[in-house]
mmCIF file of C-alpha atoms in Angstrom:
data_model
loop_
_atom_site.group_PDB
_atom_site.id
_atom_site.type_symbol
_atom_site.label_atom_id
_atom_site.label_comp_id
_atom_site.label_asym_id
_atom_site.label_seq_id
_atom_site.Cartn_x
_atom_site.Cartn_y
_atom_site.Cartn_z
ATOM 1 C CA MET P 21 29.655 20.019 45.312
ATOM 2 C CA PRO P 22 29.872 21.910 42.006
ATOM 3 C CA THR P 23 27.721 20.766 39.079
ATOM 4 C CA ILE P 24 28.558 21.125 35.399
ATOM 5 C CA THR P 25 26.621 20.342 32.227
ATOM 6 C CA LEU P 26 28.544 17.900 30.033
ATOM 7 C CA PRO P 27 27.701 16.504 26.590
ATOM 8 C CA LEU P 28 26.986 12.779 26.258
ATOM 9 C CA ALA P 29 28.335 10.428 23.601
ATOM 10 C CA GLY P 30 24.891 9.522 22.296
ATOM 11 C CA GLY P 31 23.745 13.124 22.132
ATOM 12 C CA GLY P 32 22.163 15.294 24.763
ATOM 13 C CA LEU P 33 23.565 16.690 27.990
ATOM 14 C CA GLU P 34 23.918 15.611 31.609
ATOM 15 C CA ASN P 35 24.229 17.557 34.833
ATOM 16 C CA TYR P 36 27.363 16.083 36.340
ATOM 17 C CA VAL P 37 27.980 16.544 40.073
ATOM 18 C CA THR P 38 31.643 16.478 41.044
ATOM 19 C CA GLY P 39 32.989 14.587 44.033
ATOM 20 C CA GLU P 40 35.521 15.416 46.702
ATOM 21 C CA PRO P 41 39.245 15.724 45.950
ATOM 22 C CA GLY P 42 41.284 12.685 46.934
ATOM 23 C CA ASN P 43 42.794 12.570 50.410
ATOM 24 C CA PHE P 44 46.120 11.074 49.382
ATOM 25 C CA PRO P 45 48.948 10.297 51.822
ATOM 26 C CA GLN P 46 51.471 13.108 51.763
ATOM 27 C CA PRO P 47 55.120 12.225 51.163
ATOM 28 C CA ASP P 48 57.126 12.952 54.311
ATOM 29 C CA GLY P 49 60.621 12.563 52.955
ATOM 30 C CA THR P 50 60.742 8.823 53.516
ATOM 31 C CA PRO P 51 62.172 7.239 50.369
ATOM 32 C CA PHE P 52 59.764 5.343 48.161
ATOM 33 C CA SER P 53 60.334 1.608 47.849
ATOM 34 C CA ARG P 54 60.223 2.030 44.062
ATOM 35 C CA VAL P 55 62.172 4.315 41.749
ATOM 36 C CA ALA P 56 59.505 6.531 40.208
ATOM 37 C CA TYR P 57 59.853 8.933 37.295
ATOM 38 C CA ALA P 58 57.068 10.916 35.671
ATOM 39 C CA ALA P 59 57.632 11.534 31.970
ATOM 40 C CA VAL P 60 56.688 15.200 31.872
ATOM 41 C CA HIS P 61 54.861 17.449 29.402
ATOM 42 C CA VAL P 62 55.837 20.947 28.306
ATOM 43 C CA VAL P 63 53.645 24.034 28.546
ATOM 44 C CA ALA P 64 53.259 25.932 25.276
ATOM 45 C CA ASP P 65 53.393 29.725 25.120
ATOM 46 C CA PRO P 66 50.009 30.656 23.612
ATOM 47 C CA LEU P 67 51.005 34.302 23.107
ATOM 48 C CA ALA P 68 54.090 33.632 21.009
ATOM 49 C CA ASP P 69 53.938 34.903 17.434
ATOM 50 C CA VAL P 70 54.786 31.598 15.764
ATOM 51 C CA ASP P 71 53.233 29.082 13.404
ATOM 52 C CA PRO P 72 52.487 26.361 15.997
ATOM 53 C CA TRP P 73 52.597 23.474 13.538
ATOM 54 C CA LEU P 74 56.087 24.505 12.424
ATOM 55 C CA GLU P 75 57.718 26.370 15.310
ATOM 56 C CA VAL P 76 58.154 25.716 19.020
ATOM 57 C CA ALA P 77 57.273 28.242 21.709
ATOM 58 C CA ILE P 78 57.575 27.184 25.358
ATOM 59 C CA ASP P 79 56.303 28.905 28.481
ATOM 60 C CA TRP P 80 59.462 28.253 30.444
ATOM 61 C CA GLU P 81 58.174 29.513 33.781
ATOM 62 C CA ALA P 82 55.098 27.264 33.787
ATOM 63 C CA THR P 83 57.054 24.325 32.360
ATOM 64 C CA LEU P 84 59.698 24.444 35.073
ATOM 65 C CA ALA P 85 57.131 25.125 37.804
ATOM 66 C CA TYR P 86 55.435 21.847 36.960
ATOM 67 C CA ARG P 87 58.715 19.998 37.379
ATOM 68 C CA GLN P 88 59.129 21.591 40.797
ATOM 69 C CA HIS P 89 55.611 20.361 41.645
ATOM 70 C CA LEU P 90 56.598 16.781 40.774
ATOM 71 C CA TRP P 91 59.866 16.932 42.692
ATOM 72 C CA ALA P 92 58.010 18.289 45.734
ATOM 73 C CA LEU P 93 55.807 15.187 45.624
ATOM 74 C CA GLY P 94 58.902 12.972 45.705
ATOM 75 C CA LEU P 95 58.656 11.898 42.054
ATOM 76 C CA GLY P 96 61.507 11.962 39.584
ATOM 77 C CA VAL P 97 61.352 13.803 36.277
ATOM 78 C CA ALA P 98 61.979 12.063 32.965
ATOM 79 C CA GLU P 99 62.766 15.046 30.780
ATOM 80 C CA ALA P 100 62.410 15.654 27.040
ATOM 81 C CA MET P 101 60.717 12.315 26.405
ATOM 82 C CA ASP P 102 57.760 11.486 24.172
ATOM 83 C CA THR P 103 55.389 12.961 26.785
ATOM 84 C CA ALA P 104 57.125 16.285 26.132
ATOM 85 C CA GLN P 105 56.190 15.757 22.466
ATOM 86 C CA ARG P 106 59.608 14.768 21.162
ATOM 87 C CA GLY P 107 58.975 14.122 17.484
ATOM 88 C CA MET P 108 55.458 15.592 17.750
ATOM 89 C CA GLY P 109 56.211 19.289 17.991
ATOM 90 C CA LEU P 110 59.286 19.485 20.225
ATOM 91 C CA ASP P 111 62.525 19.600 18.251
ATOM 92 C CA TRP P 112 66.036 18.726 19.428
ATOM 93 C CA PRO P 113 67.342 22.303 19.952
ATOM 94 C CA THR P 114 64.369 23.118 22.197
ATOM 95 C CA SER P 115 64.685 19.731 23.917
ATOM 96 C CA LEU P 116 68.308 20.474 24.752
ATOM 97 C CA GLU P 117 67.376 23.864 26.180
ATOM 98 C CA LEU P 118 64.660 22.140 28.213
ATOM 99 C CA ILE P 119 67.202 19.645 29.538
ATOM 100 C CA LYS P 120 69.640 22.407 30.478
ATOM 101 C CA GLN P 121 66.989 24.407 32.300
ATOM 102 C CA SER P 122 65.655 21.358 34.154
ATOM 103 C CA VAL P 123 69.129 20.321 35.261
ATOM 104 C CA ALA P 124 69.832 23.871 36.465
ATOM 105 C CA SER P 125 66.560 24.085 38.411
ATOM 106 C CA ALA P 126 66.544 20.601 39.961
ATOM 107 C CA PRO P 127 66.789 20.539 43.772
ATOM 108 C CA ALA P 128 69.726 18.712 45.332
ATOM 109 C CA GLY P 129 69.133 14.986 45.237
ATOM 110 C CA ALA P 130 66.183 15.189 42.851
ATOM 111 C CA LEU P 131 65.712 12.389 40.347
ATOM 112 C CA LEU P 132 66.202 13.629 36.783
ATOM 113 C CA ALA P 133 66.899 11.690 33.604
ATOM 114 C CA CYS P 134 66.904 13.131 30.086
ATOM 115 C CA GLY P 135 66.048 11.788 26.664
ATOM 116 C CA ALA P 136 68.807 11.422 24.075
ATOM 117 C CA GLY P 137 67.920 10.153 20.629
ATOM 118 C CA THR P 138 68.380 10.857 16.940
ATOM 119 C CA ASP P 139 65.391 13.093 16.213
ATOM 120 C CA HIS P 140 67.498 15.857 14.656
ATOM 121 C CA LEU P 141 68.417 13.359 11.926
ATOM 122 C CA GLU P 142 65.926 13.498 9.077
ATOM 123 C CA VAL P 143 64.776 9.995 8.201
ATOM 124 C CA GLY P 144 65.329 9.083 4.560
ATOM 125 C CA PRO P 145 66.759 6.441 2.240
ATOM 126 C CA ALA P 146 70.233 7.982 2.344
ATOM 127 C CA VAL P 147 70.572 7.625 6.133
ATOM 128 C CA THR P 148 73.126 5.018 7.206
ATOM 129 C CA LEU P 149 73.944 3.284 10.469
ATOM 130 C CA ASP P 150 76.972 5.567 10.801
ATOM 131 C CA ASP P 151 74.625 8.553 10.579
ATOM 132 C CA VAL P 152 72.473 7.081 13.336
ATOM 133 C CA ILE P 153 75.517 6.465 15.526
ATOM 134 C CA ALA P 154 76.757 10.014 14.971
ATOM 135 C CA ALA P 155 73.329 11.423 15.858
ATOM 136 C CA TYR P 156 73.143 9.390 19.052
ATOM 137 C CA GLU P 157 76.689 10.436 19.939
ATOM 138 C CA GLU P 158 75.845 14.107 19.465
ATOM 139 C CA GLN P 159 72.786 14.022 21.696
ATOM 140 C CA CYS P 160 74.348 11.819 24.381
ATOM 141 C CA ALA P 161 77.359 14.127 24.573
ATOM 142 C CA ALA P 162 75.068 17.147 24.865
ATOM 143 C CA VAL P 163 73.043 15.588 27.697
ATOM 144 C CA GLU P 164 76.209 14.605 29.565
ATOM 145 C CA ALA P 165 77.678 18.075 29.071
ATOM 146 C CA ALA P 166 74.508 19.572 30.549
ATOM 147 C CA GLY P 167 74.885 17.352 33.615
ATOM 148 C CA GLY P 168 71.966 15.081 32.810
ATOM 149 C CA ARG P 169 71.539 11.353 33.091
ATOM 150 C CA ILE P 170 70.753 9.687 29.752
ATOM 151 C CA ILE P 171 67.588 7.926 28.725
ATOM 152 C CA LEU P 172 68.549 6.314 25.420
ATOM 153 C CA MET P 173 65.426 6.792 23.318
ATOM 154 C CA ALA P 174 64.353 4.570 20.459
ATOM 155 C CA SER P 175 65.373 5.900 17.033
ATOM 156 C CA ARG P 176 63.035 6.271 14.072
ATOM 157 C CA ALA P 177 66.093 6.591 11.841
ATOM 158 C CA LEU P 178 67.512 3.302 13.111
ATOM 159 C CA ALA P 179 64.157 1.564 12.600
ATOM 160 C CA ALA P 180 64.128 2.832 9.016
ATOM 161 C CA CYS P 181 67.671 1.884 8.003
ATOM 162 C CA ALA P 182 68.437 -1.244 10.044
ATOM 163 C CA HIS P 183 68.435 -4.514 8.107
ATOM 164 C CA GLY P 184 68.155 -6.807 11.089
ATOM 165 C CA PRO P 185 69.042 -7.475 14.735
ATOM 166 C CA ASP P 186 72.803 -7.220 14.129
ATOM 167 C CA ASP P 187 72.436 -3.567 13.134
ATOM 168 C CA TYR P 188 70.672 -2.775 16.412
ATOM 169 C CA ALA P 189 73.364 -4.605 18.360
ATOM 170 C CA ALA P 190 76.076 -2.669 16.539
ATOM 171 C CA VAL P 191 74.509 0.751 17.122
ATOM 172 C CA TYR P 192 73.614 0.214 20.780
ATOM 173 C CA GLY P 193 76.963 -1.437 21.442
ATOM 174 C CA ARG P 194 78.791 1.557 20.032
ATOM 175 C CA ILE P 195 76.821 4.074 22.100
ATOM 176 C CA LEU P 196 76.839 2.085 25.332
ATOM 177 C CA GLY P 197 80.575 1.705 25.020
ATOM 178 C CA GLN P 198 80.987 5.481 25.197
ATOM 179 C CA VAL P 199 78.551 6.735 27.861
ATOM 180 C CA ARG P 200 80.037 7.875 31.172
ATOM 181 C CA GLU P 201 77.253 6.639 33.472
ATOM 182 C CA PRO P 202 74.707 3.821 33.242
ATOM 183 C CA VAL P 203 71.750 4.783 31.051
ATOM 184 C CA LEU P 204 68.094 3.872 30.825
ATOM 185 C CA ILE P 205 67.133 2.257 27.531
ATOM 186 C CA HIS P 206 63.648 3.077 26.244
ATOM 187 C CA TRP P 207 61.849 0.536 24.092
ATOM 188 C CA LEU P 208 58.845 2.457 22.813
ATOM 189 C CA GLY P 209 56.298 0.269 21.067
ATOM 190 C CA GLU P 210 54.638 0.988 17.747
ATOM 191 C CA MET P 211 51.343 1.794 19.487
ATOM 192 C CA PHE P 212 53.069 4.931 20.784
ATOM 193 C CA ASP P 213 54.949 5.626 17.551
ATOM 194 C CA PRO P 214 54.120 3.683 14.358
ATOM 195 C CA ALA P 215 57.545 4.572 12.932
ATOM 196 C CA LEU P 216 59.119 2.254 15.534
ATOM 197 C CA ALA P 217 57.415 -0.920 14.299
ATOM 198 C CA GLY P 218 59.873 -3.811 14.000
ATOM 199 C CA TYR P 219 62.297 -2.371 16.534
ATOM 200 C CA TRP P 220 65.231 -4.616 17.460
ATOM 201 C CA GLY P 221 64.869 -6.215 14.028
ATOM 202 C CA HIS P 222 61.635 -8.155 14.567
ATOM 203 C CA ASP P 223 57.922 -7.445 14.288
ATOM 204 C CA ASP P 224 57.293 -10.155 16.875
ATOM 205 C CA HIS P 225 57.882 -8.642 20.320
ATOM 206 C CA THR P 226 59.056 -11.957 21.753
ATOM 207 C CA TRP P 227 61.875 -12.244 19.223
ATOM 208 C CA ALA P 228 62.643 -8.541 19.577
ATOM 209 C CA MET P 229 62.910 -9.084 23.323
ATOM 210 C CA ASP P 230 65.603 -11.711 22.779
ATOM 211 C CA VAL P 231 67.688 -9.248 20.771
ATOM 212 C CA CYS P 232 67.267 -6.515 23.350
ATOM 213 C CA LEU P 233 68.181 -8.837 26.207
ATOM 214 C CA ASP P 234 71.328 -9.965 24.392
ATOM 215 C CA VAL P 235 72.377 -6.328 23.913
ATOM 216 C CA MET P 236 71.813 -5.610 27.602
ATOM 217 C CA ALA P 237 73.680 -8.734 28.687
ATOM 218 C CA ASP P 238 76.692 -7.624 26.640
ATOM 219 C CA HIS P 239 76.682 -4.122 28.180
ATOM 220 C CA ALA P 240 75.023 -4.586 31.577
ATOM 221 C CA ALA P 241 77.558 -2.404 33.401
ATOM 222 C CA LYS P 242 76.453 0.587 31.306
ATOM 223 C CA ILE P 243 72.708 0.060 31.811
ATOM 224 C CA ASP P 244 70.702 1.131 34.846
ATOM 225 C CA GLY P 245 67.502 -0.284 33.434
ATOM 226 C CA ILE P 246 65.088 -0.521 30.552
ATOM 227 C CA LYS P 247 61.745 1.217 30.175
ATOM 228 C CA VAL P 248 59.359 -1.005 28.240
ATOM 229 C CA SER P 249 56.295 0.621 26.668
ATOM 230 C CA LEU P 250 54.391 -2.194 24.982
ATOM 231 C CA LEU P 251 51.098 -2.035 26.945
ATOM 232 C CA ASP P 252 51.337 -5.763 27.616
ATOM 233 C CA ASP P 253 51.932 -6.744 31.239
ATOM 234 C CA GLN P 254 52.763 -10.374 30.469
ATOM 235 C CA LYS P 255 55.509 -9.437 28.027
ATOM 236 C CA GLU P 256 56.962 -7.009 30.551
ATOM 237 C CA ILE P 257 56.922 -9.579 33.355
ATOM 238 C CA ALA P 258 58.526 -12.195 31.112
ATOM 239 C CA MET P 259 61.292 -9.770 30.172
ATOM 240 C CA ARG P 260 61.707 -8.572 33.772
ATOM 241 C CA ARG P 261 62.478 -12.103 34.886
ATOM 242 C CA ARG P 262 65.247 -12.418 32.281
ATOM 243 C CA LEU P 263 67.080 -9.156 32.875
ATOM 244 C CA PRO P 264 70.829 -9.283 33.529
ATOM 245 C CA GLN P 265 71.884 -8.975 37.152
ATOM 246 C CA GLY P 266 71.679 -5.361 38.315
ATOM 247 C CA VAL P 267 69.517 -4.120 35.405
ATOM 248 C CA ARG P 268 66.111 -2.799 36.464
ATOM 249 C CA MET P 269 62.778 -2.909 34.691
ATOM 250 C CA TYR P 270 60.998 0.457 34.457
ATOM 251 C CA THR P 271 57.402 0.010 33.470
ATOM 252 C CA GLY P 272 56.070 2.183 30.695
ATOM 253 C CA ASP P 273 52.753 0.304 30.716
ATOM 254 C CA ASP P 274 50.113 2.956 31.293
ATOM 255 C CA PHE P 275 47.400 0.272 31.261
ATOM 256 C CA ASN P 276 48.760 -2.104 33.906
ATOM 257 C CA PHE P 277 51.174 0.031 35.923
ATOM 258 C CA ALA P 278 49.600 -0.522 39.344
ATOM 259 C CA GLU P 279 50.120 -4.300 39.389
ATOM 260 C CA LEU P 280 53.492 -4.123 37.683
ATOM 261 C CA ILE P 281 54.872 -1.666 40.229
ATOM 262 C CA ALA P 282 53.453 -3.643 43.145
ATOM 263 C CA GLY P 283 55.074 -6.750 41.708
ATOM 264 C CA ASP P 284 54.979 -10.379 42.760
ATOM 265 C CA GLU P 285 57.099 -12.851 44.662
ATOM 266 C CA LEU P 286 59.666 -12.839 41.837
ATOM 267 C CA GLY P 287 60.124 -9.091 41.513
ATOM 268 C CA HIS P 288 58.590 -5.771 40.552
ATOM 269 C CA SER P 289 58.928 -2.958 38.041
ATOM 270 C CA GLU P 290 60.126 0.531 38.820
ATOM 271 C CA ALA P 291 58.156 3.368 37.200
ATOM 272 C CA LEU P 292 58.821 5.702 34.285
ATOM 273 C CA LEU P 293 55.363 6.687 33.162
ATOM 274 C CA GLY P 294 53.601 9.412 31.240
ATOM 275 C CA ILE P 295 50.471 8.829 33.321
ATOM 276 C CA PHE P 296 52.389 9.830 36.465
ATOM 277 C CA ASP P 297 52.393 13.367 35.045
ATOM 278 C CA ALA P 298 48.576 13.380 35.010
ATOM 279 C CA ILE P 299 48.000 11.520 38.304
ATOM 280 C CA ALA P 300 51.015 12.791 40.246
ATOM 281 C CA PRO P 301 49.337 13.356 43.650
ATOM 282 C CA ALA P 302 47.727 9.903 43.553
ATOM 283 C CA ALA P 303 50.944 8.269 42.337
ATOM 284 C CA ALA P 304 52.974 9.854 45.119
ATOM 285 C CA GLY P 305 50.317 8.978 47.695
ATOM 286 C CA ALA P 306 50.161 5.366 46.550
ATOM 287 C CA LEU P 307 53.942 5.008 46.597
ATOM 288 C CA THR P 308 53.987 6.506 50.091
ATOM 289 C CA ALA P 309 51.493 3.866 51.188
ATOM 290 C CA LEU P 310 53.492 1.095 49.500
ATOM 291 C CA ALA P 311 56.685 2.253 51.234
ATOM 292 C CA ALA P 312 54.794 1.897 54.531
ATOM 293 C CA SER P 313 53.841 -1.678 53.528
ATOM 294 C CA ASN P 314 50.195 -0.674 53.176
ATOM 295 C CA ARG P 315 49.319 -2.529 49.996
ATOM 296 C CA THR P 316 45.593 -2.127 50.613
ATOM 297 C CA ARG P 317 45.826 1.670 50.600
ATOM 298 C CA TYR P 318 48.123 1.557 47.564
ATOM 299 C CA ASP P 319 45.497 -0.411 45.651
ATOM 300 C CA GLU P 320 42.655 1.837 46.843
ATOM 301 C CA ILE P 321 44.412 4.938 45.550
ATOM 302 C CA LEU P 322 45.515 3.611 42.181
ATOM 303 C CA ALA P 323 42.465 1.501 41.256
ATOM 304 C CA PRO P 324 40.337 4.477 40.090
ATOM 305 C CA THR P 325 43.284 5.995 38.211
ATOM 306 C CA VAL P 326 43.576 2.971 35.918
ATOM 307 C CA PRO P 327 40.333 3.685 33.955
ATOM 308 C CA LEU P 328 41.516 7.286 33.569
ATOM 309 C CA SER P 329 44.903 6.151 32.283
ATOM 310 C CA ARG P 330 43.420 3.624 29.870
ATOM 311 C CA HIS P 331 41.179 6.337 28.487
ATOM 312 C CA ILE P 332 43.977 8.901 28.120
ATOM 313 C CA PHE P 333 46.179 6.302 26.415
ATOM 314 C CA GLY P 334 43.404 4.839 24.261
ATOM 315 C CA VAL P 335 43.824 4.256 20.544
ATOM 316 C CA PRO P 336 45.449 6.043 18.802
ATOM 317 C CA THR P 337 47.795 5.913 21.787
ATOM 318 C CA ARG P 338 50.292 8.426 20.392
ATOM 319 C CA PHE P 339 47.787 11.213 21.110
ATOM 320 C CA TYR P 340 47.853 10.588 24.859
ATOM 321 C CA LYS P 341 49.798 13.831 25.385
ATOM 322 C CA THR P 342 46.582 15.776 24.758
ATOM 323 C CA GLY P 343 44.920 14.188 27.775
ATOM 324 C CA VAL P 344 47.983 14.721 29.963
ATOM 325 C CA VAL P 345 48.046 18.438 29.151
ATOM 326 C CA PHE P 346 44.273 18.694 29.608
ATOM 327 C CA MET P 347 44.688 17.372 33.147
ATOM 328 C CA ALA P 348 47.301 20.052 33.845
ATOM 329 C CA TYR P 349 44.868 22.678 32.548
ATOM 330 C CA LEU P 350 41.987 21.398 34.681
ATOM 331 C CA ASN P 351 44.175 21.522 37.792
ATOM 332 C CA GLY P 352 45.494 25.017 37.157
ATOM 333 C CA HIS P 353 49.101 24.141 36.369
ATOM 334 C CA GLN P 354 48.650 26.152 33.166
ATOM 335 C CA ASP P 355 46.039 28.782 32.420
ATOM 336 C CA HIS P 356 45.208 27.624 28.903
ATOM 337 C CA PHE P 357 44.728 24.464 26.870
ATOM 338 C CA VAL P 358 47.168 25.100 24.040
ATOM 339 C CA MET P 359 49.869 22.608 23.059
ATOM 340 C CA VAL P 360 53.071 22.576 21.066
ATOM 341 C CA GLY P 361 52.302 21.604 17.478
ATOM 342 C CA GLY P 362 48.619 22.378 17.915
ATOM 343 C CA GLN P 363 48.140 18.925 19.476
ATOM 344 C CA GLN P 364 45.230 20.116 21.614
ATOM 345 C CA SER P 365 43.125 19.223 18.571
ATOM 346 C CA ALA P 366 44.231 15.565 18.580
ATOM 347 C CA ARG P 367 41.371 14.380 20.808
ATOM 348 C CA SER P 368 37.632 14.994 20.564
ATOM 349 C CA LEU P 369 35.498 17.092 22.870
ATOM 350 C CA LEU P 370 33.739 13.943 24.097
ATOM 351 C CA HIS P 371 37.076 12.267 24.847
ATOM 352 C CA LEU P 372 38.131 15.229 26.975
ATOM 353 C CA CYS P 373 34.783 15.339 28.772
ATOM 354 C CA GLU P 374 35.294 11.723 29.786
ATOM 355 C CA ILE P 375 38.736 12.633 31.126
ATOM 356 C CA PHE P 376 37.012 15.203 33.343
ATOM 357 C CA ARG P 377 34.597 12.590 34.707
ATOM 358 C CA LEU P 378 37.253 9.918 35.268
ATOM 359 C CA ALA P 379 39.659 12.382 36.882
ATOM 360 C CA ASP P 380 36.904 13.459 39.261
ATOM 361 C CA ARG P 381 36.070 9.848 40.179
ATOM 362 C CA ALA P 382 39.751 9.249 40.929
ATOM 363 C CA GLY P 383 39.862 12.290 43.225
ATOM 364 C CA LEU P 384 42.266 14.024 40.867
ATOM 365 C CA LEU P 385 40.486 17.364 40.496
ATOM 366 C CA ALA P 386 42.375 19.241 43.194
ATOM 367 C CA ASP P 387 39.817 22.071 43.251
ATOM 368 C CA PRO P 388 36.540 20.839 41.706
ATOM 369 C CA GLU P 389 34.969 24.285 41.586
ATOM 370 C CA ALA P 390 37.942 25.785 39.746
ATOM 371 C CA ALA P 391 38.134 22.737 37.469
ATOM 372 C CA CYS P 392 34.443 23.167 36.598
ATOM 373 C CA GLY P 393 35.123 26.789 35.708
ATOM 374 C CA ARG P 394 37.962 25.826 33.380
ATOM 375 C CA MET P 395 35.898 23.024 31.876
ATOM 376 C CA GLN P 396 32.942 25.356 31.316
ATOM 377 C CA LEU P 397 35.145 27.838 29.499
ATOM 378 C CA PHE P 398 36.507 25.053 27.302
ATOM 379 C CA LEU P 399 32.991 23.814 26.544
ATOM 380 C CA ALA P 400 31.799 27.315 25.656
ATOM 381 C CA LEU P 401 34.683 27.730 23.224
ATOM 382 C CA ASN P 402 33.518 24.506 21.577
ATOM 383 C CA GLY P 403 29.889 25.567 21.303
ATOM 384 C CA VAL P 404 28.454 23.917 24.411
ATOM 385 C CA GLY P 405 26.496 26.213 26.713
ATOM 386 C CA GLY P 406 28.248 29.320 25.500
#
C-alpha cells in the first residue's frame, strides 16, 4: 500500500502506510429503514477573479456533481445549510441559486430539502420581530417557488432581538401557519454558531427544549421533524421521546450519530448530518446493512467513522466545514482545496493530517494512492517535503 510522510504533533515526521479502502455494502435500491440526509458542502471556483473573503464564486459543475454522487448512494441532500457555509461565506442570493439548480438537477424521487432562514437580514439593534418574520417569509416563499422542501433554519437575527420564549413562539407560529408543506425545523446549537446562544429564549437547553416542544405541539401538522444539533445524545433522546405524534427527530449530532440512528426500544433518530457528506459511502453502506437487519455490520462500518467525525467537528466546531471539504479533495470530488470565504485556512496543517489518518483507518480513502498524491501536494504547498 502507498506510504506518505506526515508531520507529527510533537515535531518530527512519520512514514504512514495507508490501508485498504472500505468494502461497504452497495445500495441496491432497497429503501433505507431511516430517512437520511447529508448536509452538503459547496465547491468554490478557485479561478474566479473575486475577493474570496467578500465575494462568492461557486464551481457549479463540481458542486452539482457531488449532489449526484450522494443521490446515487441513496442519501438525501440537505441543501444550502450551514455545511454549505451559510453565514460563513455563502450569501442568500447564491444560496437561492444553489437551491434552484439542485432542485432542477435532482433525479425523480430523490430526497432534497433546502434551508430557509433570515441571513439576508443584517443583524443590528434596529431589527424587530416583524423584520425577522418578513425575512423568513421571503426565503420560505422563494424555496417553495423553486420547488424545494423547507428546512426552517435558526435565525441569528431572531436570537439577537427576541426578548424571551414568547417571541420565538410568535415568529415560528407565524411562519408555520403559512408554509404549504410540512417543514423540518433546525435547532443549531451555539457550539456550531455562537450567535445562536440562548435560542428559544433560554441559555439552558432543557428549558429551551420545553419552548421548542410547545411550538411544535401547537403546529404539529406543519412539521415533518426537527433536526437537533446540540452534540449531546442524552438531550436528543429526551426530546425525541417527547415529540408530538407524527413529528420525527433528525439527529444533527455528529459525535453520537451511530447510536442515535440505530435507536433503542423506544425509538430512533433519522439523520440530517454534515458528517454524512464526508463519510457518504460508509453511511450508505451502514444504512444498507441496517435495512437488512444486520446491526453488527452497521456497527462495524460506522465505529471507525466516529473518531473521524469527532475530530472534524472538534472545537471550535463551527470550522468543521474545512474538514468536510478536505475529505472531498482527498477523494477527488474536487481538484483543489479552496473554500468559499477562504475557510480552508480555518484548520491547522496538523488537524488536516489527522483527518487523513482517521479517514484511512475508516476505509474512506477511495483510492489511497491518489489520496496520497493529493496529500503530498498539499503538504508541499505548506512547506513539508516540498
